[in-house]
Amino acid sequence: MVYPIIVILLVVIDQMLKYNFWHYLEINGDLVIFPWLNLSLAFNTGAAWSFLADTNFGIYLLSFCSLFCSVALACYFYCFRRQLDAPAKLGLALIIAGSLGNLCDRVYLHKVVDFVDFHLGNWHFPTFNGADSYITLGILLLLLLLLTGRLHLPLLYENKKLTGETDGRNK
């Protein structure tokens, strides 16, 4: 029960950050945190690196993908909640929260609010937000667990309850 609460809290935090930084940066302009990190307001109608930003259907396709991925991961999480350990659950919760955070922006604003500007000299990484960070951290956590052998992701066909398989005693 704790992971749905984590997802909700992370989405609320993401939306609050976006709202507050949007209004602060709109009034005050860019904020330099470190020589390599600024808070700078940007809007993105696409995905990472403005993928699909210049298309009429991009926002709808990305909204559908966000919703589909969130629902699919939530269903997977629910079906295998007993087989997944805490770090795997946290990784999935981070990805779901990030996807839902950006989905909220796409549905209500028809764009995603970005504000973190990481750069080295004149080279700038694409501006991102809290939801993007959640997704990245969730994927990195799952990859780390997978690469260290600490994660075995159950597959649907392995779940006897879902496939109707029996252990042979119920024939």
Short mmCIF file of N, CA and C in Angstrom, two decimals:
data_model
loop_
_atom_site.label_atom_id
_atom_site.label_comp_id
_atom_site.label_asym_id
_atom_site.label_seq_id
_atom_site.Cartn_x
_atom_site.Cartn_y
_atom_site.Cartn_z
N MET A 1 0.81 -1.20 0.00
CA MET A 1 0.00 0.00 0.00
C MET A 1 0.85 1.27 0.00
N VAL A 2 2.10 1.16 0.42
CA VAL A 2 2.95 2.34 0.53
C VAL A 2 3.36 2.88 -0.84
N TYR A 3 3.49 2.03 -1.85
CA TYR A 3 3.99 2.48 -3.15
C TYR A 3 2.99 3.35 -3.92
N PRO A 4 1.69 3.05 -3.88
CA PRO A 4 0.75 4.00 -4.51
C PRO A 4 0.80 5.38 -3.84
N ILE A 5 1.01 5.41 -2.54
CA ILE A 5 1.14 6.68 -1.84
C ILE A 5 2.40 7.41 -2.29
N ILE A 6 3.50 6.66 -2.47
CA ILE A 6 4.74 7.26 -2.98
C ILE A 6 4.50 7.86 -4.37
N VAL A 7 3.80 7.13 -5.23
CA VAL A 7 3.51 7.63 -6.58
C VAL A 7 2.72 8.93 -6.50
N ILE A 8 1.67 8.94 -5.70
CA ILE A 8 0.82 10.13 -5.57
C ILE A 8 1.64 11.31 -5.03
N LEU A 9 2.43 11.07 -3.99
CA LEU A 9 3.26 12.14 -3.42
C LEU A 9 4.25 12.69 -4.43
N LEU A 10 4.90 11.80 -5.19
CA LEU A 10 5.86 12.25 -6.19
C LEU A 10 5.20 13.07 -7.30
N VAL A 11 4.00 12.67 -7.72
CA VAL A 11 3.29 13.43 -8.75
C VAL A 11 2.91 14.80 -8.20
N VAL A 12 2.44 14.85 -6.96
CA VAL A 12 2.08 16.14 -6.35
C VAL A 12 3.32 17.03 -6.23
N ILE A 13 4.43 16.47 -5.78
CA ILE A 13 5.68 17.24 -5.67
C ILE A 13 6.10 17.76 -7.04
N ASP A 14 6.05 16.90 -8.05
CA ASP A 14 6.40 17.31 -9.41
C ASP A 14 5.54 18.47 -9.89
N GLN A 15 4.24 18.36 -9.69
CA GLN A 15 3.33 19.42 -10.14
C GLN A 15 3.55 20.72 -9.37
N MET A 16 3.82 20.61 -8.08
CA MET A 16 4.09 21.80 -7.27
C MET A 16 5.38 22.48 -7.72
N LEU A 17 6.42 21.68 -7.97
CA LEU A 17 7.68 22.24 -8.45
C LEU A 17 7.49 22.97 -9.78
N LYS A 18 6.80 22.32 -10.70
CA LYS A 18 6.57 22.93 -12.01
C LYS A 18 5.78 24.24 -11.88
N TYR A 19 4.74 24.21 -11.09
CA TYR A 19 3.91 25.40 -10.91
C TYR A 19 4.74 26.54 -10.30
N ASN A 20 5.44 26.24 -9.22
CA ASN A 20 6.20 27.28 -8.52
C ASN A 20 7.35 27.82 -9.36
N PHE A 21 8.12 26.94 -10.00
CA PHE A 21 9.22 27.41 -10.83
C PHE A 21 8.73 28.15 -12.07
N TRP A 22 7.62 27.71 -12.63
CA TRP A 22 7.04 28.40 -13.78
C TRP A 22 6.77 29.86 -13.40
N HIS A 23 6.06 30.05 -12.31
CA HIS A 23 5.70 31.41 -11.93
C HIS A 23 6.90 32.22 -11.45
N TYR A 24 7.80 31.61 -10.71
CA TYR A 24 8.99 32.33 -10.26
C TYR A 24 9.88 32.73 -11.43
N LEU A 25 10.16 31.78 -12.32
CA LEU A 25 11.07 32.05 -13.44
C LEU A 25 10.44 32.98 -14.47
N GLU A 26 9.12 32.92 -14.60
CA GLU A 26 8.44 33.82 -15.53
C GLU A 26 8.58 35.28 -15.09
N ILE A 27 8.57 35.50 -13.79
CA ILE A 27 8.68 36.85 -13.24
C ILE A 27 10.14 37.29 -13.13
N ASN A 28 11.00 36.40 -12.63
CA ASN A 28 12.38 36.77 -12.29
C ASN A 28 13.43 36.38 -13.31
N GLY A 29 13.09 35.55 -14.27
CA GLY A 29 14.08 35.09 -15.25
C GLY A 29 14.92 33.94 -14.70
N ASP A 30 15.93 33.55 -15.45
CA ASP A 30 16.76 32.40 -15.08
C ASP A 30 17.44 32.61 -13.73
N LEU A 31 17.64 31.49 -13.05
CA LEU A 31 18.30 31.50 -11.75
C LEU A 31 19.53 30.60 -11.84
N VAL A 32 20.70 31.15 -11.62
CA VAL A 32 21.95 30.39 -11.66
C VAL A 32 22.16 29.75 -10.29
N ILE A 33 22.23 28.42 -10.26
CA ILE A 33 22.46 27.69 -9.02
C ILE A 33 23.96 27.42 -8.86
N PHE A 34 24.56 26.87 -9.89
CA PHE A 34 26.00 26.61 -9.99
C PHE A 34 26.44 27.06 -11.37
N PRO A 35 27.74 27.19 -11.61
CA PRO A 35 28.18 27.58 -12.96
C PRO A 35 27.72 26.62 -14.05
N TRP A 36 27.33 25.41 -13.68
CA TRP A 36 26.92 24.40 -14.64
C TRP A 36 25.43 24.02 -14.52
N LEU A 37 24.69 24.73 -13.66
CA LEU A 37 23.29 24.39 -13.42
C LEU A 37 22.45 25.66 -13.23
N ASN A 38 21.46 25.81 -14.10
CA ASN A 38 20.53 26.94 -14.01
C ASN A 38 19.11 26.40 -13.84
N LEU A 39 18.26 27.23 -13.31
CA LEU A 39 16.83 26.99 -13.40
C LEU A 39 16.34 27.94 -14.47
N SER A 40 15.78 27.38 -15.53
CA SER A 40 15.41 28.16 -16.71
C SER A 40 14.10 27.60 -17.25
N LEU A 41 13.12 28.45 -17.43
CA LEU A 41 11.80 28.02 -17.87
C LEU A 41 11.80 27.63 -19.34
N ALA A 42 11.27 26.45 -19.61
CA ALA A 42 11.13 25.98 -20.99
C ALA A 42 9.85 25.16 -21.08
N PHE A 43 9.25 25.16 -22.24
CA PHE A 43 8.05 24.36 -22.48
C PHE A 43 8.35 23.40 -23.63
N ASN A 44 7.85 22.20 -23.51
CA ASN A 44 8.13 21.18 -24.50
C ASN A 44 6.82 20.50 -24.88
N THR A 45 6.47 20.55 -26.15
CA THR A 45 5.28 19.85 -26.62
C THR A 45 5.62 18.44 -27.11
N GLY A 46 6.89 18.08 -27.02
CA GLY A 46 7.33 16.76 -27.44
C GLY A 46 7.81 15.95 -26.26
N ALA A 47 8.73 15.05 -26.55
CA ALA A 47 9.34 14.22 -25.51
C ALA A 47 10.78 14.67 -25.36
N ALA A 48 11.63 13.80 -24.87
CA ALA A 48 13.05 14.14 -24.67
C ALA A 48 13.65 14.68 -25.97
N TRP A 49 14.47 15.70 -25.82
CA TRP A 49 15.12 16.37 -26.96
C TRP A 49 14.08 16.88 -27.96
N SER A 50 12.90 17.22 -27.46
CA SER A 50 11.79 17.78 -28.27
C SER A 50 11.32 16.83 -29.37
N PHE A 51 11.51 15.54 -29.18
CA PHE A 51 11.04 14.53 -30.12
C PHE A 51 9.53 14.69 -30.31
N LEU A 52 9.07 14.78 -31.52
CA LEU A 52 7.67 14.95 -31.93
C LEU A 52 7.10 16.32 -31.59
N ALA A 53 7.93 17.28 -31.20
CA ALA A 53 7.43 18.60 -30.81
C ALA A 53 6.85 19.37 -31.98
N ASP A 54 7.32 19.13 -33.18
CA ASP A 54 6.89 19.90 -34.34
C ASP A 54 5.76 19.24 -35.11
N THR A 55 5.08 18.29 -34.49
CA THR A 55 3.98 17.61 -35.16
C THR A 55 2.66 17.99 -34.49
N ASN A 56 1.59 17.91 -35.24
CA ASN A 56 0.26 18.20 -34.68
C ASN A 56 -0.22 17.09 -33.76
N PHE A 57 0.19 15.88 -34.01
CA PHE A 57 -0.30 14.74 -33.24
C PHE A 57 0.63 14.35 -32.10
N GLY A 58 1.80 14.97 -31.99
CA GLY A 58 2.80 14.56 -31.01
C GLY A 58 2.30 14.56 -29.58
N ILE A 59 1.61 15.62 -29.18
CA ILE A 59 1.14 15.72 -27.81
C ILE A 59 0.13 14.62 -27.49
N TYR A 60 -0.70 14.25 -28.48
CA TYR A 60 -1.69 13.20 -28.28
C TYR A 60 -1.04 11.83 -28.23
N LEU A 61 -0.09 11.59 -29.11
CA LEU A 61 0.63 10.32 -29.12
C LEU A 61 1.41 10.14 -27.81
N LEU A 62 2.09 11.19 -27.38
CA LEU A 62 2.87 11.10 -26.14
C LEU A 62 1.96 10.96 -24.92
N SER A 63 0.81 11.60 -24.94
CA SER A 63 -0.16 11.45 -23.84
C SER A 63 -0.65 10.01 -23.78
N PHE A 64 -0.98 9.45 -24.94
CA PHE A 64 -1.43 8.06 -24.98
C PHE A 64 -0.32 7.13 -24.48
N CYS A 65 0.91 7.35 -24.92
CA CYS A 65 2.03 6.50 -24.50
C CYS A 65 2.26 6.60 -22.99
N SER A 66 2.17 7.82 -22.44
CA SER A 66 2.34 8.00 -21.00
C SER A 66 1.25 7.25 -20.24
N LEU A 67 0.03 7.40 -20.70
CA LEU A 67 -1.09 6.72 -20.03
C LEU A 67 -0.95 5.21 -20.14
N PHE A 68 -0.66 4.73 -21.34
CA PHE A 68 -0.52 3.29 -21.56
C PHE A 68 0.59 2.71 -20.69
N CYS A 69 1.75 3.36 -20.69
CA CYS A 69 2.89 2.87 -19.90
C CYS A 69 2.58 2.90 -18.41
N SER A 70 1.93 3.95 -17.96
CA SER A 70 1.59 4.05 -16.54
C SER A 70 0.64 2.93 -16.12
N VAL A 71 -0.38 2.70 -16.93
CA VAL A 71 -1.35 1.65 -16.62
C VAL A 71 -0.69 0.27 -16.71
N ALA A 72 0.11 0.04 -17.75
CA ALA A 72 0.78 -1.26 -17.91
C ALA A 72 1.73 -1.53 -16.74
N LEU A 73 2.52 -0.54 -16.35
CA LEU A 73 3.44 -0.73 -15.23
C LEU A 73 2.69 -0.90 -13.92
N ALA A 74 1.59 -0.18 -13.73
CA ALA A 74 0.80 -0.33 -12.51
C ALA A 74 0.18 -1.73 -12.45
N CYS A 75 -0.30 -2.24 -13.58
CA CYS A 75 -0.86 -3.60 -13.62
C CYS A 75 0.23 -4.64 -13.32
N TYR A 76 1.38 -4.46 -13.93
CA TYR A 76 2.51 -5.36 -13.68
C TYR A 76 2.88 -5.33 -12.21
N PHE A 77 2.98 -4.13 -11.66
CA PHE A 77 3.31 -3.95 -10.24
C PHE A 77 2.30 -4.71 -9.38
N TYR A 78 1.01 -4.52 -9.67
CA TYR A 78 -0.04 -5.16 -8.88
C TYR A 78 0.01 -6.69 -9.00
N CYS A 79 0.16 -7.18 -10.22
CA CYS A 79 0.17 -8.64 -10.43
C CYS A 79 1.35 -9.32 -9.74
N PHE A 80 2.48 -8.64 -9.67
CA PHE A 80 3.69 -9.27 -9.13
C PHE A 80 4.17 -8.61 -7.84
N ARG A 81 3.26 -7.96 -7.13
CA ARG A 81 3.65 -7.24 -5.92
C ARG A 81 4.28 -8.15 -4.87
N ARG A 82 3.94 -9.41 -4.85
CA ARG A 82 4.52 -10.33 -3.85
C ARG A 82 5.89 -10.85 -4.27
N GLN A 83 6.16 -10.89 -5.57
CA GLN A 83 7.44 -11.38 -6.06
C GLN A 83 8.51 -10.29 -6.15
N LEU A 84 8.10 -9.04 -6.24
CA LEU A 84 9.06 -7.94 -6.38
C LEU A 84 9.55 -7.48 -5.01
N ASP A 85 10.85 -7.21 -4.91
CA ASP A 85 11.37 -6.70 -3.64
C ASP A 85 11.24 -5.17 -3.61
N ALA A 86 11.56 -4.58 -2.48
CA ALA A 86 11.36 -3.14 -2.26
C ALA A 86 12.09 -2.27 -3.28
N PRO A 87 13.37 -2.53 -3.60
CA PRO A 87 14.03 -1.66 -4.60
C PRO A 87 13.37 -1.73 -5.98
N ALA A 88 12.91 -2.91 -6.38
CA ALA A 88 12.23 -3.03 -7.68
C ALA A 88 10.90 -2.29 -7.65
N LYS A 89 10.18 -2.39 -6.55
CA LYS A 89 8.92 -1.66 -6.42
C LYS A 89 9.16 -0.16 -6.47
N LEU A 90 10.22 0.29 -5.82
CA LEU A 90 10.55 1.71 -5.83
C LEU A 90 10.90 2.17 -7.25
N GLY A 91 11.68 1.37 -7.98
CA GLY A 91 12.02 1.71 -9.36
C GLY A 91 10.77 1.85 -10.23
N LEU A 92 9.85 0.90 -10.10
CA LEU A 92 8.61 0.98 -10.88
C LEU A 92 7.77 2.18 -10.45
N ALA A 93 7.71 2.45 -9.14
CA ALA A 93 6.94 3.59 -8.64
C ALA A 93 7.50 4.91 -9.18
N LEU A 94 8.82 5.02 -9.24
CA LEU A 94 9.45 6.23 -9.78
C LEU A 94 9.06 6.43 -11.25
N ILE A 95 9.12 5.36 -12.03
CA ILE A 95 8.78 5.46 -13.46
C ILE A 95 7.31 5.83 -13.64
N ILE A 96 6.43 5.19 -12.88
CA ILE A 96 5.00 5.49 -12.97
C ILE A 96 4.74 6.94 -12.58
N ALA A 97 5.34 7.40 -11.49
CA ALA A 97 5.14 8.79 -11.04
C ALA A 97 5.63 9.78 -12.08
N GLY A 98 6.79 9.52 -12.68
CA GLY A 98 7.31 10.42 -13.70
C GLY A 98 6.41 10.48 -14.92
N SER A 99 5.94 9.33 -15.33
CA SER A 99 5.06 9.27 -16.50
C SER A 99 3.76 10.01 -16.22
N LEU A 100 3.20 9.82 -15.03
CA LEU A 100 1.95 10.51 -14.69
C LEU A 100 2.16 12.02 -14.51
N GLY A 101 3.31 12.40 -13.97
CA GLY A 101 3.61 13.83 -13.80
C GLY A 101 3.63 14.56 -15.14
N ASN A 102 4.30 13.98 -16.11
CA ASN A 102 4.34 14.61 -17.44
C ASN A 102 3.00 14.49 -18.16
N LEU A 103 2.27 13.40 -17.89
CA LEU A 103 0.94 13.25 -18.49
C LEU A 103 0.01 14.37 -18.00
N CYS A 104 0.08 14.71 -16.72
CA CYS A 104 -0.74 15.81 -16.20
C CYS A 104 -0.48 17.09 -16.98
N ASP A 105 0.79 17.39 -17.23
CA ASP A 105 1.13 18.58 -18.01
C ASP A 105 0.54 18.51 -19.41
N ARG A 106 0.70 17.37 -20.06
CA ARG A 106 0.24 17.25 -21.45
C ARG A 106 -1.28 17.38 -21.55
N VAL A 107 -1.99 16.81 -20.57
CA VAL A 107 -3.45 16.86 -20.61
C VAL A 107 -3.96 18.25 -20.29
N TYR A 108 -3.42 18.89 -19.27
CA TYR A 108 -3.94 20.18 -18.82
C TYR A 108 -3.32 21.38 -19.51
N LEU A 109 -2.07 21.28 -19.90
CA LEU A 109 -1.37 22.43 -20.48
C LEU A 109 -1.06 22.27 -21.97
N HIS A 110 -1.16 21.05 -22.47
CA HIS A 110 -0.79 20.70 -23.84
C HIS A 110 0.70 20.94 -24.10
N LYS A 111 1.48 20.88 -23.04
CA LYS A 111 2.94 21.00 -23.11
C LYS A 111 3.47 20.57 -21.75
N VAL A 112 4.76 20.30 -21.69
CA VAL A 112 5.41 19.91 -20.44
C VAL A 112 6.28 21.07 -19.98
N VAL A 113 6.18 21.38 -18.70
CA VAL A 113 6.98 22.45 -18.11
C VAL A 113 8.33 21.88 -17.68
N ASP A 114 9.40 22.42 -18.22
CA ASP A 114 10.77 22.02 -17.87
C ASP A 114 11.47 23.22 -17.24
N PHE A 115 12.42 22.94 -16.34
CA PHE A 115 13.09 24.07 -15.69
C PHE A 115 14.52 23.79 -15.26
N VAL A 116 15.00 22.58 -15.34
CA VAL A 116 16.38 22.28 -14.93
C VAL A 116 17.26 22.31 -16.18
N ASP A 117 18.23 23.21 -16.16
CA ASP A 117 19.12 23.42 -17.31
C ASP A 117 20.55 23.09 -16.88
N PHE A 118 21.00 21.90 -17.23
CA PHE A 118 22.37 21.45 -16.95
C PHE A 118 23.22 21.75 -18.16
N HIS A 119 24.39 22.37 -17.95
CA HIS A 119 25.22 22.72 -19.10
C HIS A 119 26.70 22.72 -18.70
N LEU A 120 27.53 22.51 -19.69
CA LEU A 120 28.98 22.62 -19.56
C LEU A 120 29.44 23.57 -20.65
N GLY A 121 29.82 24.77 -20.24
CA GLY A 121 30.20 25.78 -21.23
C GLY A 121 29.00 26.14 -22.08
N ASN A 122 29.16 26.04 -23.40
CA ASN A 122 28.06 26.34 -24.32
C ASN A 122 27.19 25.13 -24.63
N TRP A 123 27.60 23.96 -24.15
CA TRP A 123 26.81 22.74 -24.39
C TRP A 123 25.73 22.62 -23.32
N HIS A 124 24.48 22.49 -23.74
CA HIS A 124 23.35 22.37 -22.82
C HIS A 124 22.68 21.03 -23.02
N PHE A 125 22.50 20.31 -21.92
CA PHE A 125 21.67 19.11 -21.93
C PHE A 125 20.22 19.59 -22.07
N PRO A 126 19.35 18.83 -22.73
CA PRO A 126 17.96 19.29 -22.84
C PRO A 126 17.35 19.60 -21.46
N THR A 127 16.65 20.69 -21.36
CA THR A 127 16.03 21.10 -20.11
C THR A 127 15.03 20.03 -19.68
N PHE A 128 14.99 19.75 -18.39
CA PHE A 128 14.13 18.68 -17.89
C PHE A 128 13.45 19.12 -16.60
N ASN A 129 12.69 18.20 -16.01
CA ASN A 129 11.91 18.51 -14.81
C ASN A 129 11.98 17.34 -13.82
N GLY A 130 11.24 17.46 -12.73
CA GLY A 130 11.23 16.42 -11.70
C GLY A 130 10.72 15.09 -12.22
N ALA A 131 9.66 15.11 -13.01
CA ALA A 131 9.10 13.87 -13.56
C ALA A 131 10.12 13.13 -14.42
N ASP A 132 10.85 13.88 -15.24
CA ASP A 132 11.91 13.27 -16.06
C ASP A 132 12.97 12.63 -15.17
N SER A 133 13.29 13.29 -14.07
CA SER A 133 14.28 12.75 -13.12
C SER A 133 13.76 11.47 -12.47
N TYR A 134 12.48 11.43 -12.13
CA TYR A 134 11.91 10.21 -11.55
C TYR A 134 12.05 9.03 -12.51
N ILE A 135 11.70 9.27 -13.77
CA ILE A 135 11.78 8.21 -14.78
C ILE A 135 13.22 7.72 -14.92
N THR A 136 14.14 8.66 -15.02
CA THR A 136 15.56 8.31 -15.18
C THR A 136 16.07 7.53 -13.97
N LEU A 137 15.76 8.00 -12.78
CA LEU A 137 16.22 7.31 -11.57
C LEU A 137 15.59 5.92 -11.45
N GLY A 138 14.31 5.80 -11.80
CA GLY A 138 13.64 4.50 -11.76
C GLY A 138 14.27 3.51 -12.72
N ILE A 139 14.55 3.95 -13.94
CA ILE A 139 15.19 3.08 -14.93
C ILE A 139 16.60 2.70 -14.48
N LEU A 140 17.35 3.69 -13.99
CA LEU A 140 18.72 3.39 -13.52
C LEU A 140 18.71 2.41 -12.35
N LEU A 141 17.77 2.57 -11.43
CA LEU A 141 17.67 1.65 -10.30
C LEU A 141 17.36 0.23 -10.78
N LEU A 142 16.39 0.09 -11.68
CA LEU A 142 16.06 -1.24 -12.20
C LEU A 142 17.22 -1.85 -12.98
N LEU A 143 17.91 -1.04 -13.78
CA LEU A 143 19.08 -1.54 -14.52
C LEU A 143 20.19 -1.98 -13.57
N LEU A 144 20.44 -1.19 -12.55
CA LEU A 144 21.47 -1.54 -11.57
C LEU A 144 21.13 -2.86 -10.88
N LEU A 145 19.89 -3.01 -10.48
CA LEU A 145 19.46 -4.26 -9.85
C LEU A 145 19.58 -5.44 -10.81
N LEU A 146 19.21 -5.21 -12.06
CA LEU A 146 19.28 -6.26 -13.07
C LEU A 146 20.73 -6.65 -13.36
N LEU A 147 21.60 -5.65 -13.51
CA LEU A 147 23.01 -5.93 -13.84
C LEU A 147 23.78 -6.56 -12.68
N THR A 148 23.35 -6.30 -11.45
CA THR A 148 24.02 -6.90 -10.30
C THR A 148 23.40 -8.22 -9.89
N GLY A 149 22.41 -8.67 -10.65
CA GLY A 149 21.79 -9.96 -10.37
C GLY A 149 20.84 -9.93 -9.18
N ARG A 150 20.49 -8.75 -8.72
CA ARG A 150 19.59 -8.63 -7.57
C ARG A 150 18.14 -8.49 -7.98
N LEU A 151 17.87 -8.57 -9.28
CA LEU A 151 16.51 -8.38 -9.76
C LEU A 151 16.18 -9.46 -10.77
N HIS A 152 15.09 -10.12 -10.53
CA HIS A 152 14.52 -11.03 -11.51
C HIS A 152 13.10 -10.53 -11.74
N LEU A 153 12.86 -9.99 -12.92
CA LEU A 153 11.52 -9.49 -13.22
C LEU A 153 10.63 -10.66 -13.64
N PRO A 154 9.60 -10.93 -12.86
CA PRO A 154 8.69 -12.01 -13.25
C PRO A 154 7.97 -11.65 -14.55
N LEU A 155 7.78 -12.64 -15.38
CA LEU A 155 7.07 -12.44 -16.63
C LEU A 155 5.68 -13.01 -16.52
N LEU A 156 4.76 -12.52 -17.31
CA LEU A 156 3.38 -12.96 -17.22
C LEU A 156 3.24 -14.47 -17.43
N TYR A 157 4.02 -15.04 -18.34
CA TYR A 157 3.88 -16.47 -18.60
C TYR A 157 4.42 -17.31 -17.45
N GLU A 158 5.21 -16.70 -16.56
CA GLU A 158 5.72 -17.43 -15.41
C GLU A 158 4.70 -17.49 -14.27
N ASN A 159 3.68 -16.68 -14.33
CA ASN A 159 2.69 -16.62 -13.27
C ASN A 159 1.60 -17.65 -13.56
N LYS A 160 1.60 -18.75 -12.82
CA LYS A 160 0.66 -19.84 -13.07
C LYS A 160 -0.78 -19.40 -12.89
N LYS A 161 -1.01 -18.49 -11.97
CA LYS A 161 -2.36 -18.01 -11.71
C LYS A 161 -2.93 -17.31 -12.95
N LEU A 162 -2.11 -16.56 -13.68
CA LEU A 162 -2.58 -15.83 -14.84
C LEU A 162 -2.73 -16.72 -16.07
N THR A 163 -1.91 -17.75 -16.19
CA THR A 163 -1.96 -18.58 -17.39
C THR A 163 -2.88 -19.78 -17.22
N GLY A 164 -3.34 -20.04 -16.01
CA GLY A 164 -4.23 -21.16 -15.77
C GLY A 164 -3.50 -22.47 -15.59
N GLU A 165 -2.17 -22.46 -15.53
CA GLU A 165 -1.41 -23.68 -15.30
C GLU A 165 -1.65 -24.17 -13.89
N THR A 166 -1.51 -25.48 -13.73
CA THR A 166 -1.60 -26.06 -12.39
C THR A 166 -0.34 -26.86 -12.14
N ASP A 167 -0.19 -27.29 -10.93
CA ASP A 167 1.00 -28.07 -10.59
C ASP A 167 0.79 -29.56 -10.84
N GLY A 168 -0.32 -29.93 -11.46
CA GLY A 168 -0.58 -31.33 -11.80
C GLY A 168 -1.53 -32.01 -10.84
N ARG A 169 -1.76 -31.45 -9.69
CA ARG A 169 -2.64 -32.08 -8.70
C ARG A 169 -4.11 -31.78 -8.99
N ASN A 170 -4.39 -30.81 -9.79
CA ASN A 170 -5.79 -30.40 -10.01
C ASN A 170 -6.36 -30.95 -11.31
N LYS A 171 -5.87 -32.06 -11.78
CA LYS A 171 -6.36 -32.61 -13.05
C LYS A 171 -7.62 -33.39 -12.86
#
